[in-house]
Amino acid sequence: MLSQYQQQYAALSDVTFSENEQGVIFIHVASSLAKAQLCLQGGHVCAFQPQGEEPVLWMSDSALFQQDKAIRGGVPVCWPWFGPHPNGLPQHGFVRNQAWLLESVEQQPDGVITVVMGINENEASRALWPHAFHLQLAVTIGSSLEMALTCRNVGDQVIEVGGALHSYFAVADIGHTRIEGLAGVSFDDKVSGEKGIIQCGDVLIDQEVDRVYLNTESEIFIHDEGQNRVIAVSKQGSRGTVVWNPWVEKAASMGDFDDEGYSQMVCVEAVNCGDDVFSLNPGENHTLTQKISVKH
Ligand code: BG6
């Protein structure tokens, strides 16, 4: 596959490919607008750094890049459900654990590059979820990062889909970070189990935070004061926003999460869960997007 992709896109000098010892294929973008790294394991965006800016996405130093494993950091794709499954199936669905295919790479005259990765139903997916689907992530890399996750019901039964673009953001210091855009929004607190709490003011993180904000389509502004920047995160096709930071103990308990990493990250996720999941008739699509840019 690696040599096939290298030949197919040889004319695009801003795009290169590599493969690690575990057979995971990476796509490297280095244009005049931004650097980015994507990976076909999980259909994953690993890194994004606009020209002249610090890295925007957080990646664990102990993340695993191997077949069948989800990657800790960047933007995992959760699908066709978000969070734990009532029947004990894998948390956040199964596509983050599988290898995807590269569908296309294009560069516009202005330097913007779009990489499309996709995955279809397969033996492993059918064992967990017996439905036909095509799932595609179109990643547009310019001075901002745009991701559009489109699922299509290619079978002959109705399917129900949820999911998330589970973005991990890099901040200089979580103690000097505030998250604007959720004031007045109701959330379910997965740490305390309380439901329907109203957010007062900005979100500050000084303990484990795992919250599902409901019925919100607002743009979020992550004020990364330690780096004098604001990361703006907008979305479409989602009414749930999750804010997650595992804090000290939970970070230490996860093998692929560096112990100190919690102090330099926060997840702000565009989510379809609860009553914001979609019933798709045969032939229907649903698209979930997230757009990320840096402001000063
Ligand atoms: C968040 C969930 O989206 O993902 C958390 O709200 C969860 O509850 C976190 O801990 C990480 O999940 P995982 O499966 O990648 O460890």
mmCIF file of C-alpha atoms and ligand atoms in Angstrom, residues 70-73 76 78 82-84 90-92 96 164 166 168 190-191 208-212 242-246 250 254 256-257 267 269 271, ligand 1:
data_model
loop_
_atom_site.group_PDB
_atom_site.id
_atom_site.type_symbol
_atom_site.label_atom_id
_atom_site.label_comp_id
_atom_site.label_asym_id
_atom_site.label_seq_id
_atom_site.Cartn_x
_atom_site.Cartn_y
_atom_site.Cartn_z
ATOM 1 C CA ALA A 70 -6.738 3.373 19.399
ATOM 2 C CA ILE A 71 -4.298 6.299 19.430
ATOM 3 C CA ARG A 72 -4.109 8.463 22.581
ATOM 4 C CA GLY A 73 -4.134 12.033 21.333
ATOM 5 C CA PRO A 76 -9.740 9.810 17.446
ATOM 6 C CA CYS A 78 -15.539 7.525 17.685
ATOM 7 C CA PHE A 82 -19.957 7.525 21.646
ATOM 8 C CA GLY A 83 -18.929 6.377 25.142
ATOM 9 C CA PRO A 84 -19.711 3.042 26.747
ATOM 10 C CA PRO A 90 -16.014 -1.394 22.936
ATOM 11 C CA GLN A 91 -16.218 2.153 24.279
ATOM 12 C CA HIS A 92 -16.469 4.798 21.529
ATOM 13 C CA ARG A 96 -10.681 3.950 15.924
ATOM 14 C CA ALA A 164 -17.573 11.950 17.978
ATOM 15 C CA HIS A 166 -12.678 13.367 20.028
ATOM 16 C CA TYR A 168 -7.235 16.476 22.161
ATOM 17 C CA LYS A 190 -19.782 11.723 34.273
ATOM 18 C CA VAL A 191 -17.486 12.080 37.308
ATOM 19 C CA GLU A 208 -10.965 15.375 36.747
ATOM 20 C CA VAL A 209 -13.519 16.797 34.330
ATOM 21 C CA ASP A 210 -15.734 14.591 32.168
ATOM 22 C CA ARG A 211 -18.840 16.470 31.076
ATOM 23 C CA VAL A 212 -21.371 16.064 28.314
ATOM 24 C CA VAL A 242 -17.748 16.893 25.680
ATOM 25 C CA VAL A 243 -15.001 18.432 27.803
ATOM 26 C CA TRP A 244 -12.578 15.885 29.273
ATOM 27 C CA ASN A 245 -9.403 15.981 31.307
ATOM 28 C CA PRO A 246 -8.496 12.818 33.260
ATOM 29 C CA LYS A 250 -6.836 8.604 35.899
ATOM 30 C CA MET A 254 -3.880 4.663 31.638
ATOM 31 C CA ASP A 256 -0.833 5.052 26.987
ATOM 32 C CA PHE A 257 -1.267 8.407 28.774
ATOM 33 C CA CYS A 267 -10.382 17.381 25.030
ATOM 34 C CA GLU A 269 -15.215 16.923 21.440
ATOM 35 C CA VAL A 271 -20.350 14.571 19.832
HETATM 36 C C1 BG6 B 1 -14.256 10.913 26.764
HETATM 37 C C2 BG6 B 1 -15.230 10.313 27.730
HETATM 38 O O1 BG6 B 1 -14.935 11.275 25.591
HETATM 39 O O2 BG6 B 1 -13.271 9.934 26.419
HETATM 40 C C3 BG6 B 1 -14.490 9.816 28.958
HETATM 41 O O3 BG6 B 1 -16.231 11.272 28.083
HETATM 42 C C4 BG6 B 1 -13.389 8.849 28.565
HETATM 43 O O4 BG6 B 1 -15.402 9.190 29.848
HETATM 44 C C5 BG6 B 1 -12.502 9.517 27.528
HETATM 45 O O5 BG6 B 1 -12.635 8.500 29.708
HETATM 46 C C6 BG6 B 1 -11.379 8.618 26.999
HETATM 47 O O6 BG6 B 1 -11.899 7.411 26.551
HETATM 48 P P1 BG6 B 1 -10.964 6.245 26.078
HETATM 49 O O7 BG6 B 1 -11.870 5.086 25.759
HETATM 50 O O8 BG6 B 1 -10.224 6.760 24.872
HETATM 51 O O9 BG6 B 1 -10.007 5.966 27.229
#
